[in-house]
């Protein structure tokens, strides 16, 4: 197109992006293996505004050129496809009028650029489990012919379960960035009924991660419009098998104990991944990410506390580190204080006071700012600390095992 005598120039979504576009029925020439090949941008002015590219090759060159030229097109397309410039996060919007919805099916999804920075390097997860999951995803990308030989649809289903703040959403983002896939985040509360859920699935594209969060909570609600049968068909029904090629499906739960076993069976869920509260290994990953610290004199003390069974969620520890990021020592002391106070029924007020004593207040005072949540004069200081750190949710249960990966199927 760049060598054409006439091509329309358009500004793309980005200010420095230029798009070349052909006029209807315009001809573009290409050179391949010393021969000239022509493409015609054929547009028919009918009710459907059909559009096609017509390829023209001289009869004398057809046998020699056609097959290698089409293979060349496939190769270039795959290279461009691997360099997908911008990932998208799609969200389903609510629609109260079923008839209107059917007439405007393509308007059910809205998207924004997906720019989540999470990667497999930044997530706090046991190293061996992380490597297994990366290997599983890499195997999936190469397994199209293998799945088809087995008569199975080329998709992979993951269950992520664990308490709030343990990193499930960050892991989904890391998967999408690793694969280069768009994300479809399905809000079941905005789905009208089982048929509507099927329509939403039909409108997703290949090379995507389809996410349903907090599935256990949704299933326990009695007033939901989507039935258990509808969820099961969404996971592995006939429609799913017809339109779910090259897709990753992810379901998250706080706990799978109260969930119908039919949802968890092999074939519906391929991989179960437990997201536990933080252990010392995860803590070191967080310290490296949040504070740039790979080792510290306080690490042995932190490890000793973890060995007693005390723990917090990665989100809670991350917030403590963010609040004290200018001083790694102060950040680690605040984590130690929070871990030591786990299960203390005096609540987060006492933790907040210890945080002040450990230096968080001085970090604000040093900057000359006495109006923040650490101000001595603030009557609501402790309430603000509760909101910031979420320490009301500190748990006293013993530390669970660091990971739980169970294979629901042997494919991939």
CSV table of C-alpha atoms in Angstrom, one decimal:
chain,number,residue,atom,x,y,z
A,1,UNK,CA,0.0,0.0,0.0
A,2,UNK,CA,2.9,2.4,0.7
A,3,UNK,CA,4.0,2.1,-3.0
A,4,UNK,CA,0.5,2.8,-4.3
A,5,UNK,CA,-0.1,5.9,-6.4
A,6,UNK,CA,-3.1,6.7,-4.2
A,7,UNK,CA,-3.8,5.7,-0.6
A,8,UNK,CA,-5.9,7.4,2.1
A,9,UNK,CA,-4.0,8.4,5.2
A,10,UNK,CA,-5.9,8.4,8.5
A,11,UNK,CA,-4.9,9.2,12.1
A,12,UNK,CA,-5.1,6.2,14.4
A,13,UNK,CA,-6.1,5.9,18.0
A,14,UNK,CA,-2.6,7.1,19.1
A,15,UNK,CA,-1.5,10.6,18.1
A,16,UNK,CA,1.6,9.4,16.2
A,17,UNK,CA,-0.2,6.5,14.4
A,18,UNK,CA,-0.9,6.7,10.7
A,19,UNK,CA,-3.3,4.2,9.1
A,20,UNK,CA,-3.3,3.5,5.3
A,21,UNK,CA,-6.8,2.7,3.9
A,22,UNK,CA,-7.9,1.7,0.4
A,23,UNK,CA,-10.8,3.2,-1.5
A,24,UNK,CA,-13.5,0.8,-2.8
A,25,UNK,CA,-12.3,-1.3,-5.7
A,26,UNK,CA,-8.8,0.1,-5.6
A,27,UNK,CA,-6.0,-2.2,-6.9
A,28,UNK,CA,-2.7,-2.8,-5.1
A,29,UNK,CA,0.2,-4.7,-6.6
A,30,UNK,CA,2.6,-6.9,-4.8
A,31,UNK,CA,5.9,-8.5,-5.9
A,32,UNK,CA,6.6,-12.1,-4.9
A,33,UNK,CA,9.4,-14.3,-6.3
A,34,UNK,CA,9.9,-12.0,-9.2
A,35,UNK,CA,6.2,-12.0,-10.3
A,36,UNK,CA,3.5,-9.4,-9.9
A,37,UNK,CA,0.4,-10.2,-7.9
A,38,UNK,CA,-2.7,-7.9,-7.6
A,39,UNK,CA,-5.2,-7.4,-4.8
A,40,UNK,CA,-8.5,-5.7,-5.4
A,41,UNK,CA,-10.5,-4.1,-2.5
A,42,UNK,CA,-13.9,-5.2,-3.6
A,43,UNK,CA,-16.8,-3.5,-1.9
A,44,UNK,CA,-20.4,-4.3,-3.0
A,45,UNK,CA,-23.0,-1.7,-2.3
A,46,UNK,CA,-25.8,-4.0,-1.1
A,47,UNK,CA,-27.8,-4.4,2.1
A,48,UNK,CA,-24.9,-6.1,3.9
A,49,UNK,CA,-22.1,-3.8,2.5
A,50,UNK,CA,-20.0,-7.0,1.8
A,51,UNK,CA,-16.3,-6.5,1.5
A,52,UNK,CA,-13.6,-8.8,0.1
A,53,UNK,CA,-10.0,-8.8,-1.1
A,54,UNK,CA,-9.7,-10.4,-4.5
A,55,UNK,CA,-6.3,-12.0,-5.4
A,56,UNK,CA,-5.2,-12.1,-9.0
A,57,UNK,CA,-2.3,-14.1,-10.3
A,58,UNK,CA,-1.3,-14.8,-13.9
A,59,UNK,CA,-2.2,-18.3,-15.0
A,60,UNK,CA,1.4,-19.0,-16.0
A,61,UNK,CA,2.5,-18.2,-12.4
A,62,UNK,CA,-0.4,-19.8,-10.5
A,63,UNK,CA,1.1,-23.3,-9.9
A,64,UNK,CA,4.5,-21.8,-8.9
A,65,UNK,CA,3.3,-19.0,-6.7
A,66,UNK,CA,-0.1,-19.6,-5.2
A,67,UNK,CA,0.8,-22.1,-2.4
A,68,UNK,CA,4.1,-20.4,-1.2
A,69,UNK,CA,2.4,-17.0,-1.4
A,70,UNK,CA,-0.5,-18.0,0.8
A,71,UNK,CA,2.0,-19.6,3.2
A,72,UNK,CA,3.9,-16.4,3.2
A,73,UNK,CA,0.7,-14.5,4.2
A,74,UNK,CA,0.1,-16.9,7.1
A,75,UNK,CA,3.6,-16.5,8.3
A,76,UNK,CA,3.5,-12.7,8.3
A,77,UNK,CA,0.1,-12.7,9.9
A,78,UNK,CA,1.3,-14.9,12.8
A,79,UNK,CA,4.3,-12.5,13.3
A,80,UNK,CA,2.0,-9.5,13.5
A,81,UNK,CA,-0.5,-11.4,15.7
A,82,UNK,CA,2.3,-12.1,18.2
A,83,UNK,CA,3.0,-8.4,18.4
A,84,UNK,CA,-0.5,-7.5,19.6
A,85,UNK,CA,-0.1,-3.9,20.4
A,86,UNK,CA,-2.8,-3.3,23.0
A,87,UNK,CA,-4.6,-5.7,25.2
A,88,UNK,CA,-8.2,-4.9,26.2
A,89,UNK,CA,-10.3,-5.5,29.3
A,90,UNK,CA,-14.0,-6.2,28.3
A,91,UNK,CA,-16.9,-5.8,30.8
A,92,UNK,CA,-20.5,-6.8,30.2
A,93,UNK,CA,-23.0,-4.0,30.7
A,94,UNK,CA,-26.5,-4.4,32.2
A,95,UNK,CA,-29.5,-4.5,29.9
A,96,UNK,CA,-33.0,-4.7,31.4
A,97,UNK,CA,-34.8,-5.1,28.0
A,98,UNK,CA,-34.3,-8.6,26.7
A,99,UNK,CA,-35.8,-7.9,23.2
A,100,UNK,CA,-33.7,-4.8,22.8
A,101,UNK,CA,-30.6,-6.7,23.9
A,102,UNK,CA,-31.1,-9.4,21.2
A,103,UNK,CA,-31.3,-6.6,18.6
A,104,UNK,CA,-28.1,-5.1,19.9
A,105,UNK,CA,-26.0,-8.1,20.9
A,106,UNK,CA,-22.7,-6.5,20.1
A,107,UNK,CA,-23.3,-3.7,22.5
A,108,UNK,CA,-23.2,-5.9,25.6
A,109,UNK,CA,-19.5,-5.6,26.0
A,110,UNK,CA,-17.6,-2.4,26.7
A,111,UNK,CA,-13.8,-2.3,26.9
A,112,UNK,CA,-11.0,-0.2,28.2
A,113,UNK,CA,-7.2,-0.7,27.5
A,114,UNK,CA,-5.8,-3.4,29.7
A,115,UNK,CA,-2.7,-2.0,31.3
A,116,UNK,CA,-2.3,-4.0,34.5
A,117,UNK,CA,1.4,-4.2,35.4
A,118,UNK,CA,1.2,-7.6,37.1
A,119,UNK,CA,3.6,-10.3,35.7
A,120,UNK,CA,4.8,-13.7,36.9
A,121,UNK,CA,7.9,-12.0,38.2
A,122,UNK,CA,6.0,-9.6,40.4
A,123,UNK,CA,3.4,-11.9,41.9
A,124,UNK,CA,4.1,-13.4,45.3
A,125,UNK,CA,3.8,-17.2,44.8
A,126,UNK,CA,5.9,-20.2,45.6
A,127,UNK,CA,8.6,-20.5,42.9
A,128,UNK,CA,8.0,-24.1,42.0
A,129,UNK,CA,4.3,-23.6,41.6
A,130,UNK,CA,4.9,-20.5,39.5
A,131,UNK,CA,7.1,-22.4,37.2
A,132,UNK,CA,4.6,-25.2,36.9
A,133,UNK,CA,1.9,-22.8,35.9
A,134,UNK,CA,4.0,-21.0,33.4
A,135,UNK,CA,4.9,-24.3,31.8
A,136,UNK,CA,1.3,-25.3,31.8
A,137,UNK,CA,0.3,-22.1,29.9
A,138,UNK,CA,3.2,-22.5,27.4
A,139,UNK,CA,2.1,-26.1,26.7
A,140,UNK,CA,-1.4,-24.9,26.1
A,141,UNK,CA,-0.3,-22.4,23.5
A,142,UNK,CA,1.3,-25.2,21.5
A,143,UNK,CA,-1.4,-27.8,22.0
A,144,UNK,CA,-4.0,-27.0,19.3
A,145,UNK,CA,-3.4,-30.1,17.2
A,146,UNK,CA,-3.1,-32.3,20.4
A,147,UNK,CA,-6.5,-31.1,21.7
A,148,UNK,CA,-8.1,-31.6,18.3
A,149,UNK,CA,-6.7,-35.1,18.0
A,150,UNK,CA,-8.3,-35.9,21.3
A,151,UNK,CA,-11.6,-34.5,20.1
A,152,UNK,CA,-11.5,-31.8,22.8
A,153,UNK,CA,-12.0,-28.0,22.4
A,154,UNK,CA,-8.8,-26.0,22.7
A,155,UNK,CA,-9.3,-24.3,26.1
A,156,UNK,CA,-8.0,-24.6,29.6
A,157,UNK,CA,-10.0,-23.9,32.8
A,158,UNK,CA,-8.5,-22.8,36.1
A,159,UNK,CA,-10.0,-22.4,39.6
A,160,UNK,CA,-8.3,-19.9,41.9
A,161,UNK,CA,-9.4,-20.1,45.5
A,162,UNK,CA,-8.3,-18.4,48.7
A,163,UNK,CA,-9.2,-15.6,51.0
A,164,UNK,CA,-9.6,-12.0,49.9
A,165,UNK,CA,-6.3,-10.2,49.3
A,166,UNK,CA,-4.3,-13.3,48.5
A,167,UNK,CA,-3.5,-12.3,44.9
A,168,UNK,CA,-6.1,-14.1,42.7
A,169,UNK,CA,-6.9,-11.0,40.5
A,170,UNK,CA,-3.2,-10.1,40.2
A,171,UNK,CA,-2.5,-13.7,39.0
A,172,UNK,CA,-5.2,-13.4,36.3
A,173,UNK,CA,-3.6,-10.2,35.1
A,174,UNK,CA,-0.2,-11.9,35.0
A,175,UNK,CA,-1.7,-14.7,32.9
A,176,UNK,CA,-3.2,-12.3,30.4
A,177,UNK,CA,0.1,-10.4,30.1
A,178,UNK,CA,2.1,-13.6,29.7
A,179,UNK,CA,-0.2,-15.0,27.0
A,180,UNK,CA,-0.9,-11.6,25.3
A,181,UNK,CA,-4.7,-12.3,25.6
A,182,UNK,CA,-7.6,-9.9,26.1
A,183,UNK,CA,-9.6,-10.3,29.3
A,184,UNK,CA,-13.4,-10.7,29.4
A,185,UNK,CA,-14.6,-10.0,33.0
A,186,UNK,CA,-18.1,-11.4,33.3
A,187,UNK,CA,-20.2,-9.8,36.1
A,188,UNK,CA,-22.9,-12.4,36.7
A,189,UNK,CA,-25.1,-9.9,38.6
A,190,UNK,CA,-25.6,-8.1,35.2
A,191,UNK,CA,-26.6,-11.3,33.3
A,192,UNK,CA,-30.4,-11.6,32.7
A,193,UNK,CA,-30.7,-15.4,32.5
A,194,UNK,CA,-29.0,-18.5,31.2
A,195,UNK,CA,-29.6,-17.6,27.6
A,196,UNK,CA,-28.0,-14.2,28.1
A,197,UNK,CA,-24.9,-15.8,29.6
A,198,UNK,CA,-24.7,-17.9,26.4
A,199,UNK,CA,-24.9,-14.8,24.2
A,200,UNK,CA,-22.1,-13.2,26.1
A,201,UNK,CA,-19.9,-16.2,25.6
A,202,UNK,CA,-20.7,-16.1,21.8
A,203,UNK,CA,-19.5,-12.5,21.7
A,204,UNK,CA,-16.1,-13.3,23.1
A,205,UNK,CA,-13.1,-13.7,20.8
A,206,UNK,CA,-10.3,-16.3,20.6
A,207,UNK,CA,-7.0,-15.6,22.4
A,208,UNK,CA,-8.8,-14.3,25.5
A,209,UNK,CA,-9.0,-15.0,29.2
A,210,UNK,CA,-12.7,-15.3,30.4
A,211,UNK,CA,-13.0,-14.5,34.1
A,212,UNK,CA,-15.9,-15.1,36.5
A,213,UNK,CA,-14.9,-13.8,40.0
A,214,UNK,CA,-16.4,-14.9,43.4
A,215,UNK,CA,-18.4,-17.7,41.8
A,216,UNK,CA,-19.0,-19.4,45.2
A,217,UNK,CA,-20.7,-16.2,46.6
A,218,UNK,CA,-22.8,-15.9,43.5
A,219,UNK,CA,-24.0,-19.5,43.7
A,220,UNK,CA,-25.0,-19.2,47.4
A,221,UNK,CA,-27.3,-16.2,46.5
A,222,UNK,CA,-30.8,-17.5,46.0
A,223,UNK,CA,-32.2,-14.6,44.0
A,224,UNK,CA,-29.8,-14.8,41.1
A,225,UNK,CA,-31.1,-15.0,37.5
A,226,UNK,CA,-28.5,-17.5,36.3
A,227,UNK,CA,-29.1,-21.1,37.4
A,228,UNK,CA,-26.5,-23.7,38.4
A,229,UNK,CA,-27.3,-25.5,35.2
A,230,UNK,CA,-26.6,-22.3,33.3
A,231,UNK,CA,-23.2,-22.0,34.9
A,232,UNK,CA,-22.4,-25.6,34.2
A,233,UNK,CA,-23.3,-25.2,30.5
A,234,UNK,CA,-21.3,-22.0,30.4
A,235,UNK,CA,-18.3,-24.0,31.6
A,236,UNK,CA,-18.4,-27.0,29.3
A,237,UNK,CA,-21.7,-27.1,27.3
A,238,UNK,CA,-22.2,-27.6,23.6
A,239,UNK,CA,-22.1,-23.9,23.0
A,240,UNK,CA,-18.8,-23.6,24.9
A,241,UNK,CA,-17.3,-26.4,22.8
A,242,UNK,CA,-18.3,-24.6,19.6
A,243,UNK,CA,-17.0,-21.1,20.3
A,244,UNK,CA,-14.3,-21.4,23.0
A,245,UNK,CA,-11.3,-22.2,20.9
A,246,UNK,CA,-8.0,-20.9,22.2
A,247,UNK,CA,-9.4,-19.5,25.4
A,248,UNK,CA,-8.5,-19.6,29.0
A,249,UNK,CA,-11.4,-19.7,31.5
A,250,UNK,CA,-10.7,-18.6,35.1
A,251,UNK,CA,-13.1,-18.9,38.1
A,252,UNK,CA,-12.3,-17.4,41.5
A,253,UNK,CA,-13.7,-18.4,44.9
A,254,UNK,CA,-12.9,-17.6,48.5
A,255,UNK,CA,-13.5,-21.2,49.3
A,256,UNK,CA,-14.6,-24.3,47.4
A,257,UNK,CA,-15.9,-26.2,50.5
A,258,UNK,CA,-19.6,-25.3,50.0
A,259,UNK,CA,-19.6,-25.5,46.2
A,260,UNK,CA,-21.5,-28.2,44.3
A,261,UNK,CA,-18.9,-30.9,43.3
A,262,UNK,CA,-20.4,-30.9,39.8
A,263,UNK,CA,-18.7,-27.6,39.2
A,264,UNK,CA,-15.3,-28.8,40.4
A,265,UNK,CA,-15.2,-32.1,38.5
A,266,UNK,CA,-12.5,-32.9,35.9
A,267,UNK,CA,-13.4,-31.6,32.5
A,268,UNK,CA,-15.0,-28.5,33.9
A,269,UNK,CA,-12.0,-27.4,36.0
A,270,UNK,CA,-8.6,-28.6,34.7
A,271,UNK,CA,-6.3,-26.9,37.4
A,272,UNK,CA,-7.1,-26.0,41.0
A,273,UNK,CA,-4.8,-23.4,42.5
A,274,UNK,CA,-4.9,-22.5,46.2
A,275,UNK,CA,-3.9,-18.9,47.1
A,276,UNK,CA,-2.9,-19.1,50.8
A,277,UNK,CA,-2.1,-16.4,53.3
A,278,UNK,CA,1.5,-15.1,53.0
A,279,UNK,CA,4.4,-17.3,54.1
A,280,UNK,CA,8.0,-16.3,54.4
A,281,UNK,CA,8.9,-17.1,50.8
A,282,UNK,CA,6.0,-14.9,49.5
A,283,UNK,CA,7.0,-12.2,52.0
A,284,UNK,CA,10.5,-12.1,50.4
A,285,UNK,CA,9.0,-11.6,47.0
A,286,UNK,CA,6.8,-8.8,48.3
A,287,UNK,CA,9.8,-7.1,50.0
A,288,UNK,CA,11.8,-7.3,46.8
A,289,UNK,CA,8.9,-5.9,44.7
A,290,UNK,CA,7.6,-3.2,47.2
A,291,UNK,CA,10.9,-2.2,48.9
A,292,UNK,CA,13.7,-3.3,46.5
A,293,UNK,CA,15.1,-5.4,49.4
A,294,UNK,CA,16.4,-8.9,48.7
A,295,UNK,CA,17.9,-9.4,52.2
A,296,UNK,CA,17.7,-7.5,55.5
A,297,UNK,CA,18.9,-8.0,59.1
A,298,UNK,CA,15.2,-8.2,60.2
A,299,UNK,CA,14.4,-11.1,57.8
A,300,UNK,CA,15.4,-13.8,60.4
A,301,UNK,CA,12.9,-12.2,62.9
A,302,UNK,CA,10.2,-12.2,60.3
A,303,UNK,CA,10.9,-15.8,59.3
A,304,UNK,CA,10.7,-16.8,63.0
A,305,UNK,CA,7.2,-15.2,63.4
A,306,UNK,CA,6.0,-17.0,60.2
A,307,UNK,CA,7.2,-20.3,61.6
A,308,UNK,CA,4.8,-19.8,64.6
A,309,UNK,CA,1.9,-19.9,62.2
A,310,UNK,CA,1.2,-16.2,62.2
A,311,UNK,CA,0.3,-14.7,58.8
A,312,UNK,CA,-1.4,-11.9,56.9
A,313,UNK,CA,-2.6,-11.7,53.3
A,314,UNK,CA,-0.2,-10.4,50.7
A,315,UNK,CA,-2.5,-7.4,50.2
A,316,UNK,CA,-2.2,-6.5,53.9
A,317,UNK,CA,1.5,-6.8,54.0
A,318,UNK,CA,1.8,-4.9,50.7
A,319,UNK,CA,-0.2,-2.0,52.1
A,320,UNK,CA,2.1,-1.8,55.1
A,321,UNK,CA,5.1,-1.7,52.8
A,322,UNK,CA,3.6,1.0,50.6
A,323,UNK,CA,2.9,3.2,53.6
A,324,UNK,CA,6.6,2.9,54.7
A,325,UNK,CA,8.3,2.5,51.4
A,326,UNK,CA,10.8,5.3,52.1
A,327,UNK,CA,12.3,3.3,54.9
A,328,UNK,CA,12.7,-0.5,54.5
A,329,UNK,CA,13.5,-1.0,58.1
A,330,UNK,CA,10.4,0.9,59.2
A,331,UNK,CA,8.3,-1.1,56.7
A,332,UNK,CA,9.6,-4.4,58.0
A,333,UNK,CA,9.1,-3.4,61.6
A,334,UNK,CA,5.5,-2.5,60.8
A,335,UNK,CA,5.0,-6.0,59.3
A,336,UNK,CA,6.6,-7.6,62.3
A,337,UNK,CA,4.2,-5.7,64.6
A,338,UNK,CA,1.2,-6.6,62.6
A,339,UNK,CA,2.2,-10.3,62.5
A,340,UNK,CA,2.8,-10.3,66.3
A,341,UNK,CA,-0.6,-8.8,66.9
A,342,UNK,CA,-2.5,-11.3,64.8
A,343,UNK,CA,-5.5,-12.7,66.6
A,344,UNK,CA,-5.3,-9.9,69.2
A,345,UNK,CA,-8.9,-9.1,70.0
A,346,UNK,CA,-8.0,-5.6,71.0
A,347,UNK,CA,-8.3,-4.9,67.3
A,348,UNK,CA,-6.4,-2.7,65.0
A,349,UNK,CA,-6.3,0.3,67.3
A,350,UNK,CA,-3.4,-1.3,69.2
A,351,UNK,CA,-1.7,-2.2,66.0
A,352,UNK,CA,-2.1,1.4,64.8
A,353,UNK,CA,-0.5,2.7,68.0
A,354,UNK,CA,2.4,0.4,67.5
A,355,UNK,CA,2.7,1.5,63.9
A,356,UNK,CA,3.0,5.1,65.1
A,357,UNK,CA,5.6,4.1,67.7
A,358,UNK,CA,7.6,2.2,65.0
A,359,UNK,CA,8.2,5.3,63.0
A,360,UNK,CA,5.3,5.7,60.6
A,361,UNK,CA,4.3,9.0,62.3
A,362,UNK,CA,7.9,10.3,62.1
A,363,UNK,CA,8.0,9.7,58.3
A,364,UNK,CA,5.1,12.2,57.9
A,365,UNK,CA,6.4,14.6,60.5
A,366,UNK,CA,9.8,14.7,58.7
A,367,UNK,CA,8.1,16.0,55.6
A,368,UNK,CA,6.4,18.7,57.6
A,369,UNK,CA,2.9,17.4,57.0
A,370,UNK,CA,0.8,17.1,60.2
A,371,UNK,CA,-2.6,16.9,58.5
A,372,UNK,CA,-2.5,13.2,57.5
A,373,UNK,CA,-3.9,10.2,59.2
A,374,UNK,CA,-0.9,9.9,61.5
A,375,UNK,CA,-1.4,13.4,63.1
A,376,UNK,CA,-1.6,13.3,66.9
A,377,UNK,CA,-4.4,15.8,66.8
A,378,UNK,CA,-6.6,13.7,64.5
A,379,UNK,CA,-9.5,12.1,66.5
A,380,UNK,CA,-10.2,9.6,63.7
A,381,UNK,CA,-6.5,8.5,63.2
A,382,UNK,CA,-7.1,5.0,64.3
A,383,UNK,CA,-10.2,4.6,62.1
A,384,UNK,CA,-8.2,5.8,59.1
A,385,UNK,CA,-5.5,3.2,59.9
A,386,UNK,CA,-8.2,0.5,59.9
A,387,UNK,CA,-9.4,1.6,56.5
A,388,UNK,CA,-5.9,1.9,55.1
A,389,UNK,CA,-4.5,-1.5,56.2
A,390,UNK,CA,-7.7,-3.6,56.6
A,391,UNK,CA,-6.3,-4.9,59.8
A,392,UNK,CA,-9.8,-5.6,61.2
A,393,UNK,CA,-9.6,-8.7,59.0
A,394,UNK,CA,-6.5,-10.1,60.8
A,395,UNK,CA,-6.9,-13.8,61.2
A,396,UNK,CA,-5.7,-16.1,63.9
A,397,UNK,CA,-5.9,-19.4,62.0
A,398,UNK,CA,-2.8,-21.5,61.6
A,399,UNK,CA,-0.8,-21.1,58.4
A,400,UNK,CA,-2.1,-23.3,55.6
A,401,UNK,CA,0.2,-25.2,53.3
A,402,UNK,CA,2.0,-22.9,50.9
A,403,UNK,CA,0.3,-24.1,47.7
A,404,UNK,CA,-2.2,-26.6,46.5
A,405,UNK,CA,-2.2,-27.5,42.8
A,406,UNK,CA,-4.4,-30.3,41.8
A,407,UNK,CA,-4.8,-31.5,38.2
A,408,UNK,CA,-8.4,-32.2,37.2
A,409,UNK,CA,-7.3,-33.5,33.8
A,410,UNK,CA,-4.3,-34.9,32.1
A,411,UNK,CA,-4.5,-32.8,28.9
A,412,UNK,CA,-1.8,-30.1,28.3
